[in-house]
Coordinates of C-alpha atoms in Angstrom, one line a residue:
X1 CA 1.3 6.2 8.5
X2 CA 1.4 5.0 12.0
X3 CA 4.2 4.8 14.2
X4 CA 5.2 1.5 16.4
X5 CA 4.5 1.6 19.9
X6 CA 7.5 1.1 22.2
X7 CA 8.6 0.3 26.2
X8 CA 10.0 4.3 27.2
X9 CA 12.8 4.3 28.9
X10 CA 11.3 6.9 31.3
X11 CA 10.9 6.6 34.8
X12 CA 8.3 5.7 36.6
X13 CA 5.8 6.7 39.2
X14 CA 6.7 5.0 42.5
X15 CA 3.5 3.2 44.6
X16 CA 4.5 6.1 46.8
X17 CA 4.4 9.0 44.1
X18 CA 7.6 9.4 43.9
X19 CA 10.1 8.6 41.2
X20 CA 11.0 4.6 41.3
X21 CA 14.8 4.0 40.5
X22 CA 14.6 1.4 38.0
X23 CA 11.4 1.0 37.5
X24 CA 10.0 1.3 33.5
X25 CA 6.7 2.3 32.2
X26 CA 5.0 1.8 29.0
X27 CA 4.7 4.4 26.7
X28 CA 2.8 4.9 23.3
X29 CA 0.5 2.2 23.1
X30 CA 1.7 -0.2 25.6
X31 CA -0.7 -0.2 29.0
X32 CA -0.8 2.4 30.6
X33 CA -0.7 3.3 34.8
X34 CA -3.6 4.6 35.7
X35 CA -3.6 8.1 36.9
X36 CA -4.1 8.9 40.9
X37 CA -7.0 10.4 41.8
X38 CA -6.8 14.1 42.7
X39 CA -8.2 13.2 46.4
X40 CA -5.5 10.6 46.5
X41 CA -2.9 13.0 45.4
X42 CA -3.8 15.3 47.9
X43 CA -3.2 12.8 50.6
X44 CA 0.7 12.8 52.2
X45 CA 2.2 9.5 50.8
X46 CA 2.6 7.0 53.4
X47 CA 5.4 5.9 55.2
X48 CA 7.5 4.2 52.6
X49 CA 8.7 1.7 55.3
X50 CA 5.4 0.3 56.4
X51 CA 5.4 -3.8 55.5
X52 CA 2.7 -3.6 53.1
X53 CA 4.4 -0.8 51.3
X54 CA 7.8 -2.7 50.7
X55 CA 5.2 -5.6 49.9
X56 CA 3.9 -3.5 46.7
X57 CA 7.5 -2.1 45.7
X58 CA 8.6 -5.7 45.2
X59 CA 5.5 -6.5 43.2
X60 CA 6.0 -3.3 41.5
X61 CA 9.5 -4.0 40.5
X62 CA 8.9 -7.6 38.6
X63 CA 6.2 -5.7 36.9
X64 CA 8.3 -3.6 35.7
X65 CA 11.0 -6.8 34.6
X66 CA 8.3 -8.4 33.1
X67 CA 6.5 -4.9 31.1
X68 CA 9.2 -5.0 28.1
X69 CA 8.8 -8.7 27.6
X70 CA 4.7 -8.3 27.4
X71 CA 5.1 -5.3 25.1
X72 CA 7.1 -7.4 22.8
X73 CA 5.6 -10.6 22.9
X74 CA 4.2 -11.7 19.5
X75 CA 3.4 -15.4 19.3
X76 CA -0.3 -16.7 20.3
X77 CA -2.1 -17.7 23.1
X78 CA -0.9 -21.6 22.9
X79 CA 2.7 -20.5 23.2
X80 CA 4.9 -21.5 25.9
X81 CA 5.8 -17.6 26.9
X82 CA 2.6 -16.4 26.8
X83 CA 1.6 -19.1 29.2
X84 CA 4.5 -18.3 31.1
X85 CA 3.2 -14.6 31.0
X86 CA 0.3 -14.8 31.9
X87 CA 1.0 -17.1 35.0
X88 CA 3.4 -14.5 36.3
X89 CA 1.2 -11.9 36.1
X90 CA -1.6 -13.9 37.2
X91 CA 0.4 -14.9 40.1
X92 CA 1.5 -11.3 40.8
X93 CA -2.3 -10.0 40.9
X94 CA -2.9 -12.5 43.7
X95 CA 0.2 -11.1 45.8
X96 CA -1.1 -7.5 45.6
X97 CA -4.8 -8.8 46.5
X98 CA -3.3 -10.4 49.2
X99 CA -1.5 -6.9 50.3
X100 CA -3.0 -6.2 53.7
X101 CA -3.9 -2.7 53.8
X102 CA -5.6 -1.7 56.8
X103 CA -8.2 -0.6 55.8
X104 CA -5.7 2.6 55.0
X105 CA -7.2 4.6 52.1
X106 CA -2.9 5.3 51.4
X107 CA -2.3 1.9 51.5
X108 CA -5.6 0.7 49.6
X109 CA -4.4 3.5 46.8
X110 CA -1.7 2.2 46.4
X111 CA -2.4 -1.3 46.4
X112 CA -5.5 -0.3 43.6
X113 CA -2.8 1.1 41.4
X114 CA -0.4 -1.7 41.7
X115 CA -3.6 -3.9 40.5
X116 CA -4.5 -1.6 37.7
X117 CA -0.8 -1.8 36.4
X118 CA -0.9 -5.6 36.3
X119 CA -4.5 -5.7 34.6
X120 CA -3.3 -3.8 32.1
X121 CA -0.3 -5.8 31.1
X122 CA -2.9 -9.1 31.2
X123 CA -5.1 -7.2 29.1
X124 CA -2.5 -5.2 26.4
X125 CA -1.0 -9.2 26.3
X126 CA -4.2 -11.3 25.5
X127 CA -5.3 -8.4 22.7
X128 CA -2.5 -8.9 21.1
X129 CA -1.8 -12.6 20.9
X130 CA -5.8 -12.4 19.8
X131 CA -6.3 -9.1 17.8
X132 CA -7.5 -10.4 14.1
X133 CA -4.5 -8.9 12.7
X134 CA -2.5 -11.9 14.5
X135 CA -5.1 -14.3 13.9
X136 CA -4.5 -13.2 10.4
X137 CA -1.0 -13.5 10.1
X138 CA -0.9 -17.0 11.5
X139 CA -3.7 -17.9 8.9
X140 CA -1.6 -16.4 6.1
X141 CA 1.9 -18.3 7.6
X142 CA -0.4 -21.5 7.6
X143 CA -1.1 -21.7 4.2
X144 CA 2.4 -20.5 3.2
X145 CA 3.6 -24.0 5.1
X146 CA 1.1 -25.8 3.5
X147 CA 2.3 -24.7 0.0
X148 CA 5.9 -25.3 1.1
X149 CA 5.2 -29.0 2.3
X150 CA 3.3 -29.8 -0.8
X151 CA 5.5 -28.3 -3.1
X152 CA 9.1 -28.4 -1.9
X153 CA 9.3 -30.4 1.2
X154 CA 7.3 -33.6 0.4
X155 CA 8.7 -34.3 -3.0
X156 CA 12.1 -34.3 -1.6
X157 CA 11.5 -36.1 1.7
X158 CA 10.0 -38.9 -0.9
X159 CA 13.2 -39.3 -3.3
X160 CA 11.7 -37.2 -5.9
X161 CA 12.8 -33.5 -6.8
X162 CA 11.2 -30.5 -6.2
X163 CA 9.7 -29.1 -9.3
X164 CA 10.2 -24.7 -9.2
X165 CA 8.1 -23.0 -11.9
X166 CA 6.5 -19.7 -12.5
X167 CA 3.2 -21.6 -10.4
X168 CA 5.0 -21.7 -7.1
X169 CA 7.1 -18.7 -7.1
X170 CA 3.9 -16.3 -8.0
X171 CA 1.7 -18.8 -5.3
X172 CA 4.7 -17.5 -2.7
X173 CA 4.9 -13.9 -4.0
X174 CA 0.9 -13.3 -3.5
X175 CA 1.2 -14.6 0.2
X176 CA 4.5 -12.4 0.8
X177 CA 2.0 -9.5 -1.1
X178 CA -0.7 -10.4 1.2
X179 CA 1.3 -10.1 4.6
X180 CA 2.4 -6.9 3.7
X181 CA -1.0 -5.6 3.6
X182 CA -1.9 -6.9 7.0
X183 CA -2.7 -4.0 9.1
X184 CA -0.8 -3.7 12.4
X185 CA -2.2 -0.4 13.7
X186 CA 1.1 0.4 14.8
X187 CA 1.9 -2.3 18.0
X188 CA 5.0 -3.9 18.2
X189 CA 4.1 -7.4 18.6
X190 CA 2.0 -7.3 15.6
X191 CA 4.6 -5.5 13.8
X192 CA 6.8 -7.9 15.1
X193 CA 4.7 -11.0 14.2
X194 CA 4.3 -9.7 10.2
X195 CA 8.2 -8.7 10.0
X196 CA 9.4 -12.9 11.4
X197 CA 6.7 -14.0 8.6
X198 CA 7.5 -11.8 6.0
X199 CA 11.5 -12.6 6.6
X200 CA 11.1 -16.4 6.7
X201 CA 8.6 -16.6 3.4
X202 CA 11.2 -14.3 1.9
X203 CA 14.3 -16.0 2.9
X204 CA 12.1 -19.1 1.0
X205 CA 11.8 -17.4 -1.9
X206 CA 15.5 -16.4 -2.1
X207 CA 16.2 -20.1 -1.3
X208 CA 13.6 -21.7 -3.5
X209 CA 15.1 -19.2 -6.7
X210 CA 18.7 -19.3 -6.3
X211 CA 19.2 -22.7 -6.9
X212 CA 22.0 -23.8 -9.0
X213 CA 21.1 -26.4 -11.8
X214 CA 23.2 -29.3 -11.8
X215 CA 25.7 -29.0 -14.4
X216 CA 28.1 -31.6 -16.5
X217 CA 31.0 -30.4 -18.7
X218 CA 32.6 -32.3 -21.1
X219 CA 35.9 -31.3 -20.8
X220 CA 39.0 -32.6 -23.4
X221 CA 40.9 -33.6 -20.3
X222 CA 39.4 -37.2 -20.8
X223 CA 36.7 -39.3 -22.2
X224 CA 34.7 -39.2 -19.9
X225 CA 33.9 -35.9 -17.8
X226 CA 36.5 -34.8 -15.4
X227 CA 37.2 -36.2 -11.8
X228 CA 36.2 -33.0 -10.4
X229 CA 33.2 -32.3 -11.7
X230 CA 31.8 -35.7 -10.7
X231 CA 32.5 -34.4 -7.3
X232 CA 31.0 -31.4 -7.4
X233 CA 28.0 -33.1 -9.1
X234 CA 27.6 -35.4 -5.9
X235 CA 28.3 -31.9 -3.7
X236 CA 25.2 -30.6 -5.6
X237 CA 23.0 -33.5 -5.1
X238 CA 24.0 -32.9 -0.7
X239 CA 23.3 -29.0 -1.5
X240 CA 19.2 -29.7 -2.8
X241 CA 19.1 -32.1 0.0
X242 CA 19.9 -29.2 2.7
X243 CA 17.8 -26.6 0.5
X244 CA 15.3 -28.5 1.4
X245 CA 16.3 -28.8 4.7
X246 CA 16.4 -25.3 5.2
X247 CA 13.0 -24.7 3.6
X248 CA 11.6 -27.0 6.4
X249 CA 13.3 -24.8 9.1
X250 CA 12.4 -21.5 8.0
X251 CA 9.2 -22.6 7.4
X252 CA 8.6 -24.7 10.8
X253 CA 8.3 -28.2 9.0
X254 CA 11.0 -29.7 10.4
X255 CA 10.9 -31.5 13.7
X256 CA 14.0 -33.5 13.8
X257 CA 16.9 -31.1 12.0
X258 CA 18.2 -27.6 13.8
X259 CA 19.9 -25.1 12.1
X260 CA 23.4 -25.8 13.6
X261 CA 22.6 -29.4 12.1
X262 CA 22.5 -27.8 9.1
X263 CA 24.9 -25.6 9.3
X264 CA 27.6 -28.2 10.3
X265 CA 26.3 -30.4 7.1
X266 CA 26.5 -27.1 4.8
X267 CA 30.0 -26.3 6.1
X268 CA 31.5 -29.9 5.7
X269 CA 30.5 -29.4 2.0
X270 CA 32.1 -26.2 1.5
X271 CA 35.7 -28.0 2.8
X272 CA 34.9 -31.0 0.3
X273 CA 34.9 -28.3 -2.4
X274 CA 38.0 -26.4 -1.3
X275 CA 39.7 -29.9 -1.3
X276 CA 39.6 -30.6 -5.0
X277 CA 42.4 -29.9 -7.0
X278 CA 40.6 -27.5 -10.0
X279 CA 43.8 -25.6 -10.4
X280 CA 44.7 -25.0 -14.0
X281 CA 41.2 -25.5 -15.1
X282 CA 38.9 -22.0 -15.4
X283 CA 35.6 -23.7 -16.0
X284 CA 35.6 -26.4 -13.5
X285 CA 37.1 -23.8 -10.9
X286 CA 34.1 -20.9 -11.8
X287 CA 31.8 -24.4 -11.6
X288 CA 33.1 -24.8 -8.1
X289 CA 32.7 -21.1 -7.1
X290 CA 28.8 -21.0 -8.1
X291 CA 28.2 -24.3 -6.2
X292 CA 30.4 -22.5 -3.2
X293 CA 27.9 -19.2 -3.2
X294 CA 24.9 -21.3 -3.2
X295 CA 25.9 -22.9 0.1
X296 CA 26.9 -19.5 1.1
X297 CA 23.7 -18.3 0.2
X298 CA 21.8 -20.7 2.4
X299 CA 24.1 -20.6 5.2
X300 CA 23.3 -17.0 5.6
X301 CA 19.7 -17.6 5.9
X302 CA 20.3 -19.8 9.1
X303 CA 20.5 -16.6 11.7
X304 CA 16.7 -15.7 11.2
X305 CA 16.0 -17.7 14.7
X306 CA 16.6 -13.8 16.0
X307 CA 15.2 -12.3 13.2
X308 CA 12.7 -9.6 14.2
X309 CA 13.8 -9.4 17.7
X310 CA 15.3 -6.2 16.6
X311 CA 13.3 -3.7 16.8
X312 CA 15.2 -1.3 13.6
X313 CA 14.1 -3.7 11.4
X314 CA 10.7 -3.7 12.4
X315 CA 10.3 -0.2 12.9
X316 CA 10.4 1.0 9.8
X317 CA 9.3 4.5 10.5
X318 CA 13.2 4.6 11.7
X319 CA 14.6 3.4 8.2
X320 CA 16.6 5.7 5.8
X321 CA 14.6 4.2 2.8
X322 CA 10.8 4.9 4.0
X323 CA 12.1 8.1 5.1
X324 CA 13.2 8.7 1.3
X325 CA 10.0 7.5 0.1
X326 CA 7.8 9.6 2.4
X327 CA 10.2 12.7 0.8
X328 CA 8.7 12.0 -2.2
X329 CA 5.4 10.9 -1.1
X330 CA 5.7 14.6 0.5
X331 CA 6.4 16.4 -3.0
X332 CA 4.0 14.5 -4.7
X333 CA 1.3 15.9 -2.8
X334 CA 2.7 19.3 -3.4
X335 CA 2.4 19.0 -6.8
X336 CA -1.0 17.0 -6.5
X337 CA -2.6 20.3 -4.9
X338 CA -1.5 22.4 -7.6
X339 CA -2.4 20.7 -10.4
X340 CA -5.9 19.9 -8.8
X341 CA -5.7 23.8 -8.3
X342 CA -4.9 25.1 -11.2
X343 CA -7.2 22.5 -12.9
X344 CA -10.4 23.7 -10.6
X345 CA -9.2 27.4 -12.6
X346 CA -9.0 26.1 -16.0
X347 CA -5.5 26.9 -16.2
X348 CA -3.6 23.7 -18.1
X349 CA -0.1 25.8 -18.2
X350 CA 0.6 24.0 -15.1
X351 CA 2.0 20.6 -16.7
X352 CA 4.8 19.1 -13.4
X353 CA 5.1 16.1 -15.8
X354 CA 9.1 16.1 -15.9
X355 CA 9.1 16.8 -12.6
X356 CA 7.0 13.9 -11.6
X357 CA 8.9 11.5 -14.2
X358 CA 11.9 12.4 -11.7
X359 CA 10.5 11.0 -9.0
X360 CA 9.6 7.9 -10.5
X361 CA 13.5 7.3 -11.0
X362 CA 14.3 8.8 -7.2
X363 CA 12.0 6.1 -6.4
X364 CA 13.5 3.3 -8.8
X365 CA 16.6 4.2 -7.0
X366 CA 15.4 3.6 -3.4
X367 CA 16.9 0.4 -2.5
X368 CA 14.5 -1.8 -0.6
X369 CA 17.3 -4.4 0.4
X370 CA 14.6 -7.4 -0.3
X371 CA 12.5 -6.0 2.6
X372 CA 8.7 -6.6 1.2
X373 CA 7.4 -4.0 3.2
X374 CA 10.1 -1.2 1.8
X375 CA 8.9 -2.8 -1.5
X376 CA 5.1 -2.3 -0.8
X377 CA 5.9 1.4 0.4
X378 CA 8.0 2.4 -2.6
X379 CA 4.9 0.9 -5.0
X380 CA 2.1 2.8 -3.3
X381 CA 4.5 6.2 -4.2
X382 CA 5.1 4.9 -7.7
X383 CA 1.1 4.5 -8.3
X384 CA 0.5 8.0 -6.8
X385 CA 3.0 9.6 -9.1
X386 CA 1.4 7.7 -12.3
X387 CA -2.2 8.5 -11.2
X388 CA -1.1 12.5 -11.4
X389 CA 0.9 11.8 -14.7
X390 CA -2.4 10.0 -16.1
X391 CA -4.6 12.6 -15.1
X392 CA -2.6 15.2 -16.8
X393 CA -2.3 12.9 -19.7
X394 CA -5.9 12.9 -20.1
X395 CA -6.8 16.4 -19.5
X396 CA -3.8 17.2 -22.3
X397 CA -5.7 14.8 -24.8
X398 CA -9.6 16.1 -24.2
X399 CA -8.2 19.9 -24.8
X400 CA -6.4 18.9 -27.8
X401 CA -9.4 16.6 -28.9
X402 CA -10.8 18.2 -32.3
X403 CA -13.5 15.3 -33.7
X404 CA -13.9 15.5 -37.3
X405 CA -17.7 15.1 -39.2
X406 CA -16.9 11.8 -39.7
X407 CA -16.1 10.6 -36.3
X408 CA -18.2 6.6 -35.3
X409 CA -20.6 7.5 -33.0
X410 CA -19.0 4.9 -30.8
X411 CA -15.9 6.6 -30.3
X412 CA -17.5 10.3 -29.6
X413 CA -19.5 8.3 -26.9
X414 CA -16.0 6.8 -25.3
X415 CA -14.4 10.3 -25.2
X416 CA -17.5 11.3 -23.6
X417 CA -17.0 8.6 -20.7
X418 CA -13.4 9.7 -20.3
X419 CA -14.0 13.2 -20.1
X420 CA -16.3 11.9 -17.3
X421 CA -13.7 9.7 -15.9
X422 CA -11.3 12.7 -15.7
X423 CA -13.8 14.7 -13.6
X424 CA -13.7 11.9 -11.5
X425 CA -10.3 11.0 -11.2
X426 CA -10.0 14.5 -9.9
X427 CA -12.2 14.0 -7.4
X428 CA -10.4 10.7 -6.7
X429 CA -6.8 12.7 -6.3
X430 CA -8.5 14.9 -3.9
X431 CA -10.0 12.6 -2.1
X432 CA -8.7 12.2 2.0
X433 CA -11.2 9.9 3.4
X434 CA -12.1 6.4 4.3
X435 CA -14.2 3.6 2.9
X436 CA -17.5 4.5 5.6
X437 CA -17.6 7.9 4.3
X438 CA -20.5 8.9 2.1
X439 CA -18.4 10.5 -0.3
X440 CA -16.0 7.4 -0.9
X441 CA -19.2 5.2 -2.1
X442 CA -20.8 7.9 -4.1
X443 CA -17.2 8.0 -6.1
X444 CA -17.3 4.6 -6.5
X445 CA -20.0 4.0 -7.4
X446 CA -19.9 6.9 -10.0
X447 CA -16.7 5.2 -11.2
X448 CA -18.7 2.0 -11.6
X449 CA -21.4 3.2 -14.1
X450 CA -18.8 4.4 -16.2
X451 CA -17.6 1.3 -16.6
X452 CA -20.8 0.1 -16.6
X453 CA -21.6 2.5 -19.8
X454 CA -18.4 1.7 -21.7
X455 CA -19.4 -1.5 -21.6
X456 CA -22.8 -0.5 -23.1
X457 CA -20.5 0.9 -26.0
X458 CA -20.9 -1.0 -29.4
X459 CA -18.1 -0.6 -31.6
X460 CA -20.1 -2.2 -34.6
X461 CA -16.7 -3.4 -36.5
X462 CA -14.6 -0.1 -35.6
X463 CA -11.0 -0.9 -34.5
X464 CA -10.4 2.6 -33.5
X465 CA -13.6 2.4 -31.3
X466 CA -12.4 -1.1 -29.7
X467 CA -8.6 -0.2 -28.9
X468 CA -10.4 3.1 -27.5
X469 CA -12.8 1.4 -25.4
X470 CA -10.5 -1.1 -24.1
X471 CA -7.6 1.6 -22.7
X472 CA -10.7 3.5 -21.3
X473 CA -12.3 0.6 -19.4
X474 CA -8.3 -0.1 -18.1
X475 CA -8.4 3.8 -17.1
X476 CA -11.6 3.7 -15.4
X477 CA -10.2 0.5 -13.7
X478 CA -7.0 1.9 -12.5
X479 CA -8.9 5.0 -11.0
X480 CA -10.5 2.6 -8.9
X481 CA -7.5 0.6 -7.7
X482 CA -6.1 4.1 -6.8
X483 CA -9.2 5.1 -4.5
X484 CA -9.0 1.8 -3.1
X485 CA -5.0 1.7 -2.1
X486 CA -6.2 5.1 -0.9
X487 CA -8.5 4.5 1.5
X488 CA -7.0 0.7 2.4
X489 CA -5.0 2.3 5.7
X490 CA -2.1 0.3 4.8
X491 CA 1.0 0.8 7.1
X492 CA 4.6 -0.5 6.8

């Protein structure tokens, strides 16, 4: 998997060819200074002091302020900083073309250099703020605001109450699924721009399903219900007010609230609460502590206006989790090879399957801390182990296959596909290319006429035959899915 790009801390080449004290280049992706050529690195650097010289070091040092912020920047092309960006640099190509030179072939070097340096910052920033993957991100955090205004903001900006079912919180999981598997090719802003989406939608989710339901105890304290509770009752009511409140920040549907709005309004609740007198009472007091965390729980998702600016978080190359899971990611390929190699020799001794059930629970055990792309990472290892455990599975069950006389002619023909289908799904396990290459399409479309002849399978009334047929089709099925997450060049 590829790694993120990132602004080097190294020094860089002066105009002059010397080192530049302060001065930063990019490294690893970002743009790149273009190198001297060898008859202008053969030529004695000019006098440092000459006017048109200092001219470009001062050019060359604002560059080098603005380098970091272009390498980072991941909004779009209608956003204020990349406007501002880009009319800085713009601005700053002008003043080098306006360097006087001579007609000095030193001078003109350097001045050529300078030039390439700030065309490639122009350039590095529109691909970026226009690369598909971006384009694509914004897409998917367009439709996730549309679905949020519809189904949580609107009701509740119209009196009514926001209705949470199984409908909505799957409709937010498949777009959280989907930016996950947006491909970043490894650049920071577009890491950057998936990481602020993926946090917010998330930080919706948590909000959206950790709601408290409003509660009313009858209590023997009086005939009616207690004092308290009323009050935390009307407390609640202000708490589904500001979850939607903070619904519309995270998700950019708010024009008129801020989050230290919100924050105020959440805190002046949380004093309301400590001011009622529960004491002697365990149920209204552990009423009072639930409403407490849920305001707790929504004040901590008002920092996200930094989220993503940190580049740890992003970066998940860096992270103690991913590294776990590429450990096991790294043994399951060990033990991929040899079973593939003992199976190419006939040998089924070889049977890794407790070994491979123990790194499905290493994996259980990785905690993904809510992150959905540590989540997407630890389910790609999980299907890899299972695709080995099934393959063995199925090799297991064709050598201990002994069909009697009366076997339905149905159900020899199924075992015939699957012992097809496990030729395959070798093939499949051993498989290390991409979608364009020949071999992918011949597998899948091998894979596809099997499931094209189990469909051609008529049980004629045998339930053995059906139940067969149907775990075979899911088998052929899953070896498909596998090739495909396979060859999908998905990166966290």
């Amino acid at each position: 998997m590829k790694r993120a790009y990132c602004w080097s801390t190294k020094i860089c080449t002066s105009l002059f060819g010397k080192p530049f004290d302060g001065g930063k280049r990019m490294d690893h992706g970002g743009p790149q200074q273009q190198q001297q050529h060898p008859m202008e690195q053969q030529q004695p650097a000019y006098h440092p002091q000459h006017p048109a010289m200092m001219r470009l070091y001062e050019i060359q040092k604002e560059v080098a302020s603005l380098g970091p912020q272009v390498c980072t920047f991941s909004g779009l092309q209608n956003d204020r900083d990349y406007k501002r960006l880009e009319r800085e640099l713009t601005r700053l190509l002008l003043d080098v073309d306006q360097v006087d030179t001579e007609g000095k072939p030193e001078l003109q070097g350097a001045r050529k250099r300078a030039a390439q340096e700030v065309e490639g910052l122009l350039r590095y920033l529109e691909e970026n703020a226009t690369h598909p993957s971006r384009l694509a991100i914004e897409q998917l955090s367009y439709e996730a605001r549309q679905l949020v205004d519809e189904r949580v903001v609107a009701p509740q900006r119209a009196g009514g109450v926001t209705e949470i079912n199984d409908e909505l919180v799957d409709a937010l999981q498949q777009l959280v699924l989907r930016l996950t598997q947006v491909k970043t090719e490894g650049r920071v802003p577009l890491r950057k721009a998936r990481y602020r989406a993926l946090t917010r939608l998330c930080a919706v989710q948590d909000v959206i399903e950790g709601r408290t339901q409003q509660q009313t105890l009858s209590l023997p304290l009086s005939g009616d219900t207690h004092e308290a509770v009323n009050c935390i009752n009307q407390v609640m009511v202000k708490v589904s007010v500001a979850r939607s409140q903070l619904v519309a920040l995270l998700m950019g549907l708010s024009g008129r609230d801020s989050c230290a709005h919100l924050s105020r309004i959440l805190t002046e609740m949380q004093v309301e609460l400590d001011a009622l007198d529960v004491s002697g009472n365990a149920v209204i007091r552990n009423y009072r502590k639930q409403v407490v965390e849920e305001i707790n729980g929504l004040l901590k998702h008002l920092d996200l206006e930094g989220e993503g600016d940190d580049t740890r978080r992003y970066d998940l190359a860096q992270n103690n989790s991913i590294r776990e899971i590429e450990g096991v990611r790294a043994h399951i390929s060990h033990l991929r090879e040899g079973v593939l190699r003992h199976c190419v020799m006939g040998d089924l001794s070889f049977r890794p399957k407790a070994e491979l059930q123990g790194l499905l629970t290493q994996l259980d055990q990785v905690d993904t801390a809510k992150n959905p792309c540590i989540r997407e990472a630890r389910r790609r290892a999980v299907v890899e182990v299972q695709a080995v455990i099934t393959f063995l599975d199925l090799r297991e069950a064709l050598a201990r296959r002994q069909p009697g006389p009366n076997e339905h002619p149905s159900h020899r023909a199924v075992w015939q596909v699957l012992g097809s289908l496990s030729e395959l799904q070798a093939q499949v396990l051993g498989f290390d290319g991409k979608r364009v290459d020949k071999s992918y399409m011949i597998l899948e479309e091998l894979l596809t006429k099997q499931l094209l002849a189990l469909d051609a399978v008529d049980p004629q009334g045998d339930e053995t035959t059906k139940v067969a047929r149907k775990q075979a089709v899911k088998f052929a099925q899953n070896i498909l899915n596998y090739l495909d997450m396979k060859t999908d060049e998905w990166e966290y």
